Amino acid sequence: MSGLKDVLAKIELVMGDITEEETEAIVNAANSSLLGGGGVDGAIHRAGGPQILKECREIRNAQGECPPGYAVITSGGNLKAKYVIHTVGPIWQGGIAGEDRTLKNAYLNSLRLAAEHDIKTLAFPSISTGAYRFPVDRAASIAIETVAKFLKEDRTIGKVRFVLFDEETYGQYERAMLSL
Ligand code: ADP
């Protein structure tokens, strides 16, 4: 997409474990309960310790569940990251239930929350492409395009790193970067 190539320098792709990231904030692919789950969510709570879950419970008590497409923020507990942004991606239902838009909103609301907290460096996992079964090629295009468009307008966030857990996922995000 024309006009977005200049922001590509602010987007990095790495293969690895997001719990080890040293960005100011990492994003968690949470579920609506905010009370922890498997995959990257389980890994973040295990590595970050009980403080993150305590804050998630407080948010849940104050405002209820976090619907798909929305995001909330807690401290990073024992992680190197100062903050964790918990967002809820869509569960794939074949593509006819607004999944693309919900995934886009999950990225956008995470980015907005980061900018509001003056966060300059942020790491995302591949939201929804694990247990939620969103096709990774389609998710990668949405993720890269949404982040690139946001960074084109935003003046706060200087670096967004996608931390991808396997080669197949990394390859799809690389392809999405190249076809921007
Ligand atoms: P969702 O329920 O949103 O699909 P999952 O956690 O099941 O979330 O999977 C999302 C992606 O995160 C998958 O690509 C999965 O392989 C990856 N993942 C799992 N653990 C980690 C981790 N520690 N760091 C980065 N990515 C991870």
mmCIF file of C-alpha atoms and ligand atoms in Angstrom:
data_model
loop_
_atom_site.group_PDB
_atom_site.id
_atom_site.type_symbol
_atom_site.label_atom_id
_atom_site.label_comp_id
_atom_site.label_asym_id
_atom_site.label_seq_id
_atom_site.Cartn_x
_atom_site.Cartn_y
_atom_site.Cartn_z
ATOM 1 C CA MET A 1 0.000 0.000 0.000
ATOM 2 C CA SER A 2 1.486 3.308 -1.063
ATOM 3 C CA GLY A 3 2.557 5.817 1.571
ATOM 4 C CA LEU A 4 3.146 3.246 4.279
ATOM 5 C CA LYS A 5 6.622 2.099 3.284
ATOM 6 C CA ASP A 6 8.251 4.881 5.329
ATOM 7 C CA VAL A 7 6.825 3.493 8.573
ATOM 8 C CA LEU A 8 8.232 0.023 7.913
ATOM 9 C CA ALA A 9 11.442 1.106 9.648
ATOM 10 C CA LYS A 10 9.461 1.318 12.887
ATOM 11 C CA ILE A 11 8.191 -2.281 12.594
ATOM 12 C CA GLU A 12 10.420 -5.239 13.466
ATOM 13 C CA LEU A 13 9.798 -8.955 13.161
ATOM 14 C CA VAL A 14 11.581 -11.401 15.431
ATOM 15 C CA MET A 15 11.125 -15.053 16.282
ATOM 16 C CA GLY A 16 11.041 -15.683 20.000
ATOM 17 C CA ASP A 17 9.249 -15.664 23.336
ATOM 18 C CA ILE A 18 7.403 -12.421 24.067
ATOM 19 C CA THR A 19 7.776 -12.869 27.839
ATOM 20 C CA GLU A 20 11.495 -12.091 27.429
ATOM 21 C CA GLU A 21 10.977 -8.840 25.554
ATOM 22 C CA GLU A 22 12.538 -5.634 26.836
ATOM 23 C CA THR A 23 10.086 -3.312 25.114
ATOM 24 C CA GLU A 24 8.259 -0.945 27.494
ATOM 25 C CA ALA A 25 5.048 -2.897 26.996
ATOM 26 C CA ILE A 26 4.093 -6.296 25.647
ATOM 27 C CA VAL A 27 0.649 -7.223 24.375
ATOM 28 C CA ASN A 28 -1.139 -10.303 25.648
ATOM 29 C CA ALA A 29 -3.587 -12.277 23.484
ATOM 30 C CA ALA A 30 -5.983 -12.686 26.403
ATOM 31 C CA ASN A 31 -9.493 -14.068 26.577
ATOM 32 C CA SER A 32 -12.574 -12.090 27.634
ATOM 33 C CA SER A 33 -12.427 -13.337 31.214
ATOM 34 C CA LEU A 34 -9.023 -11.658 31.732
ATOM 35 C CA LEU A 35 -8.332 -14.459 34.193
ATOM 36 C CA GLY A 36 -5.617 -16.217 32.230
ATOM 37 C CA GLY A 37 -5.585 -19.049 29.734
ATOM 38 C CA GLY A 38 -3.237 -21.127 27.625
ATOM 39 C CA GLY A 39 -0.794 -20.140 24.905
ATOM 40 C CA VAL A 40 0.853 -16.754 25.180
ATOM 41 C CA ASP A 41 -1.573 -15.703 27.949
ATOM 42 C CA GLY A 42 -0.452 -18.576 30.194
ATOM 43 C CA ALA A 43 3.206 -17.869 29.420
ATOM 44 C CA ILE A 44 2.852 -14.156 30.336
ATOM 45 C CA HIS A 45 1.132 -14.895 33.654
ATOM 46 C CA ARG A 46 3.678 -17.593 34.533
ATOM 47 C CA ALA A 47 6.621 -15.331 33.782
ATOM 48 C CA GLY A 48 5.078 -12.130 35.195
ATOM 49 C CA GLY A 49 3.854 -13.569 38.490
ATOM 50 C CA PRO A 50 0.633 -13.017 40.464
ATOM 51 C CA GLN A 51 0.613 -9.204 40.356
ATOM 52 C CA ILE A 52 -0.663 -9.166 36.752
ATOM 53 C CA LEU A 53 -3.582 -11.483 37.553
ATOM 54 C CA LYS A 54 -4.418 -9.392 40.639
ATOM 55 C CA GLU A 55 -4.705 -6.267 38.471
ATOM 56 C CA CYS A 56 -6.729 -8.166 35.835
ATOM 57 C CA ARG A 57 -9.164 -9.235 38.575
ATOM 58 C CA GLU A 58 -9.515 -5.633 39.738
ATOM 59 C CA ILE A 59 -10.264 -4.462 36.191
ATOM 60 C CA ARG A 60 -12.783 -7.273 35.783
ATOM 61 C CA ASN A 61 -14.481 -6.389 39.054
ATOM 62 C CA ALA A 62 -14.675 -2.731 38.049
ATOM 63 C CA GLN A 63 -15.787 -3.063 34.414
ATOM 64 C CA GLY A 64 -16.683 -6.706 33.745
ATOM 65 C CA GLU A 65 -15.318 -8.872 30.961
ATOM 66 C CA CYS A 66 -13.196 -7.471 28.142
ATOM 67 C CA PRO A 67 -15.107 -7.964 24.875
ATOM 68 C CA PRO A 68 -13.274 -9.084 21.703
ATOM 69 C CA GLY A 69 -11.571 -6.119 20.019
ATOM 70 C CA TYR A 70 -11.012 -4.185 23.256
ATOM 71 C CA ALA A 71 -7.894 -3.813 25.416
ATOM 72 C CA VAL A 72 -6.932 -3.081 29.039
ATOM 73 C CA ILE A 73 -3.574 -2.331 30.670
ATOM 74 C CA THR A 74 -1.803 -3.648 33.779
ATOM 75 C CA SER A 75 1.706 -3.436 35.129
ATOM 76 C CA GLY A 76 4.261 -5.974 33.921
ATOM 77 C CA GLY A 77 4.726 -7.635 37.305
ATOM 78 C CA ASN A 78 8.071 -9.471 37.249
ATOM 79 C CA LEU A 79 8.519 -9.063 33.494
ATOM 80 C CA LYS A 80 11.165 -6.790 32.008
ATOM 81 C CA ALA A 81 8.317 -4.915 30.306
ATOM 82 C CA LYS A 82 6.802 -2.222 32.519
ATOM 83 C CA TYR A 83 3.273 -2.818 31.186
ATOM 84 C CA VAL A 84 1.145 -5.591 29.751
ATOM 85 C CA ILE A 85 -1.672 -4.597 27.412
ATOM 86 C CA HIS A 86 -4.285 -7.359 27.396
ATOM 87 C CA THR A 87 -6.385 -7.514 24.271
ATOM 88 C CA VAL A 88 -8.946 -10.050 23.149
ATOM 89 C CA GLY A 89 -8.894 -11.188 19.534
ATOM 90 C CA PRO A 90 -11.800 -12.832 17.693
ATOM 91 C CA ILE A 91 -12.404 -16.557 17.662
ATOM 92 C CA TRP A 92 -12.358 -17.611 13.983
ATOM 93 C CA GLN A 93 -15.816 -18.660 12.831
ATOM 94 C CA GLY A 94 -15.174 -18.928 9.103
ATOM 95 C CA GLY A 95 -14.845 -15.205 8.409
ATOM 96 C CA ILE A 96 -18.533 -14.317 8.380
ATOM 97 C CA ALA A 97 -18.826 -12.964 11.912
ATOM 98 C CA GLY A 98 -16.818 -9.743 11.544
ATOM 99 C CA GLU A 99 -13.577 -11.402 12.614
ATOM 100 C CA ASP A 100 -11.400 -9.154 10.390
ATOM 101 C CA ARG A 101 -12.775 -5.981 11.965
ATOM 102 C CA THR A 102 -12.528 -7.362 15.486
ATOM 103 C CA LEU A 103 -8.901 -8.323 14.936
ATOM 104 C CA LYS A 104 -8.165 -4.859 13.545
ATOM 105 C CA ASN A 105 -9.812 -3.293 16.610
ATOM 106 C CA ALA A 106 -7.727 -5.465 18.956
ATOM 107 C CA TYR A 107 -4.549 -4.038 17.370
ATOM 108 C CA LEU A 108 -5.915 -0.472 17.212
ATOM 109 C CA ASN A 109 -7.145 -0.372 20.807
ATOM 110 C CA SER A 110 -3.821 -1.815 22.024
ATOM 111 C CA LEU A 111 -1.909 0.862 20.106
ATOM 112 C CA ARG A 112 -4.191 3.643 21.399
ATOM 113 C CA LEU A 113 -3.762 2.477 24.983
ATOM 114 C CA ALA A 114 0.011 2.386 24.517
ATOM 115 C CA ALA A 115 0.075 5.911 23.086
ATOM 116 C CA GLU A 116 -2.139 7.190 25.944
ATOM 117 C CA HIS A 117 0.415 5.813 28.415
ATOM 118 C CA ASP A 118 3.291 7.408 26.516
ATOM 119 C CA ILE A 119 4.721 3.979 25.683
ATOM 120 C CA LYS A 120 7.459 4.271 23.069
ATOM 121 C CA THR A 121 8.213 0.593 22.374
ATOM 122 C CA LEU A 122 5.652 -2.179 22.129
ATOM 123 C CA ALA A 123 5.723 -5.908 21.301
ATOM 124 C CA PHE A 124 2.792 -7.893 19.856
ATOM 125 C CA PRO A 125 2.311 -11.645 19.542
ATOM 126 C CA SER A 126 0.282 -12.995 16.612
ATOM 127 C CA ILE A 127 -3.169 -12.351 18.087
ATOM 128 C CA SER A 128 -5.905 -14.957 17.447
ATOM 129 C CA THR A 129 -3.806 -17.351 15.337
ATOM 130 C CA GLY A 130 -3.320 -19.971 18.061
ATOM 131 C CA ALA A 131 -6.247 -21.411 20.001
ATOM 132 C CA TYR A 132 -8.605 -18.912 18.288
ATOM 133 C CA ARG A 133 -7.676 -20.419 14.851
ATOM 134 C CA PHE A 134 -7.672 -17.211 12.767
ATOM 135 C CA PRO A 135 -5.832 -18.056 9.485
ATOM 136 C CA VAL A 136 -2.316 -16.754 9.939
ATOM 137 C CA ASP A 137 -1.868 -15.323 6.420
ATOM 138 C CA ARG A 138 -5.001 -13.222 6.751
ATOM 139 C CA ALA A 139 -4.208 -12.219 10.355
ATOM 140 C CA ALA A 140 -0.671 -11.172 9.401
ATOM 141 C CA SER A 141 -1.940 -8.831 6.656
ATOM 142 C CA ILE A 142 -4.436 -7.214 9.038
ATOM 143 C CA ALA A 143 -1.834 -6.879 11.810
ATOM 144 C CA ILE A 144 0.858 -5.285 9.648
ATOM 145 C CA GLU A 145 -1.505 -2.959 7.796
ATOM 146 C CA THR A 146 -3.258 -1.775 10.968
ATOM 147 C CA VAL A 147 0.008 -1.103 12.801
ATOM 148 C CA ALA A 148 1.565 0.654 9.782
ATOM 149 C CA LYS A 149 -1.445 2.941 9.299
ATOM 150 C CA PHE A 150 -1.502 3.802 13.006
ATOM 151 C CA LEU A 151 2.232 4.570 13.125
ATOM 152 C CA LYS A 152 1.914 6.837 10.101
ATOM 153 C CA GLU A 153 -0.284 9.203 12.142
ATOM 154 C CA ASP A 154 1.056 8.617 15.660
ATOM 155 C CA ARG A 155 3.943 10.575 17.176
ATOM 156 C CA THR A 156 4.409 8.589 20.427
ATOM 157 C CA ILE A 157 5.246 5.000 19.549
ATOM 158 C CA GLY A 158 8.687 4.688 17.973
ATOM 159 C CA LYS A 159 8.961 0.921 17.629
ATOM 160 C CA VAL A 160 6.557 -1.990 17.264
ATOM 161 C CA ARG A 161 8.052 -5.462 17.356
ATOM 162 C CA PHE A 162 6.112 -8.582 16.389
ATOM 163 C CA VAL A 163 7.427 -11.515 18.410
ATOM 164 C CA LEU A 164 6.478 -14.647 16.503
ATOM 165 C CA PHE A 165 6.653 -18.071 17.977
ATOM 166 C CA ASP A 166 7.274 -20.309 14.954
ATOM 167 C CA GLU A 167 8.770 -20.133 11.460
ATOM 168 C CA GLU A 168 5.459 -20.474 9.626
ATOM 169 C CA THR A 169 4.018 -17.470 11.474
ATOM 170 C CA TYR A 170 7.218 -15.470 11.035
ATOM 171 C CA GLY A 171 7.124 -16.191 7.278
ATOM 172 C CA GLN A 172 3.560 -14.947 6.964
ATOM 173 C CA TYR A 173 4.334 -11.671 8.759
ATOM 174 C CA GLU A 174 7.417 -11.220 6.570
ATOM 175 C CA ARG A 175 5.255 -11.682 3.482
ATOM 176 C CA ALA A 176 2.729 -9.180 4.818
ATOM 177 C CA MET A 177 5.513 -6.616 5.382
ATOM 178 C CA LEU A 178 6.822 -7.101 1.844
ATOM 179 C CA SER A 179 3.379 -6.721 0.287
ATOM 180 C CA LEU A 180 2.529 -3.520 2.174
HETATM 181 P P1 ADP B 1 -5.200 -16.817 20.658
HETATM 182 O O1 ADP B 1 -6.125 -17.450 21.666
HETATM 183 O O2 ADP B 1 -5.415 -15.320 20.513
HETATM 184 O O3 ADP B 1 -5.200 -17.556 19.353
HETATM 185 P P2 ADP B 1 -2.684 -18.107 21.497
HETATM 186 O O4 ADP B 1 -1.857 -17.786 22.681
HETATM 187 O O5 ADP B 1 -3.347 -19.443 21.469
HETATM 188 O O6 ADP B 1 -3.741 -16.901 21.333
HETATM 189 O O7 ADP B 1 -1.790 -17.980 20.185
HETATM 190 C C1 ADP B 1 -1.402 -16.755 19.611
HETATM 191 C C2 ADP B 1 0.005 -16.886 19.045
HETATM 192 O O8 ADP B 1 0.944 -16.745 20.122
HETATM 193 C C3 ADP B 1 0.327 -18.221 18.382
HETATM 194 O O9 ADP B 1 1.075 -17.963 17.200
HETATM 195 C C4 ADP B 1 1.180 -18.929 19.427
HETATM 196 O O10 ADP B 1 2.076 -19.853 18.835
HETATM 197 C C5 ADP B 1 1.938 -17.744 19.980
HETATM 198 N N1 ADP B 1 2.616 -17.898 21.286
HETATM 199 C C6 ADP B 1 2.431 -18.826 22.251
HETATM 200 N N2 ADP B 1 3.277 -18.610 23.290
HETATM 201 C C7 ADP B 1 4.035 -17.515 22.953
HETATM 202 C C8 ADP B 1 5.100 -16.793 23.572
HETATM 203 N N3 ADP B 1 5.577 -17.133 24.776
HETATM 204 N N4 ADP B 1 5.630 -15.717 22.907
HETATM 205 C C9 ADP B 1 5.155 -15.347 21.699
HETATM 206 N N5 ADP B 1 4.153 -15.978 21.056
HETATM 207 C C10 ADP B 1 3.608 -17.051 21.671
#
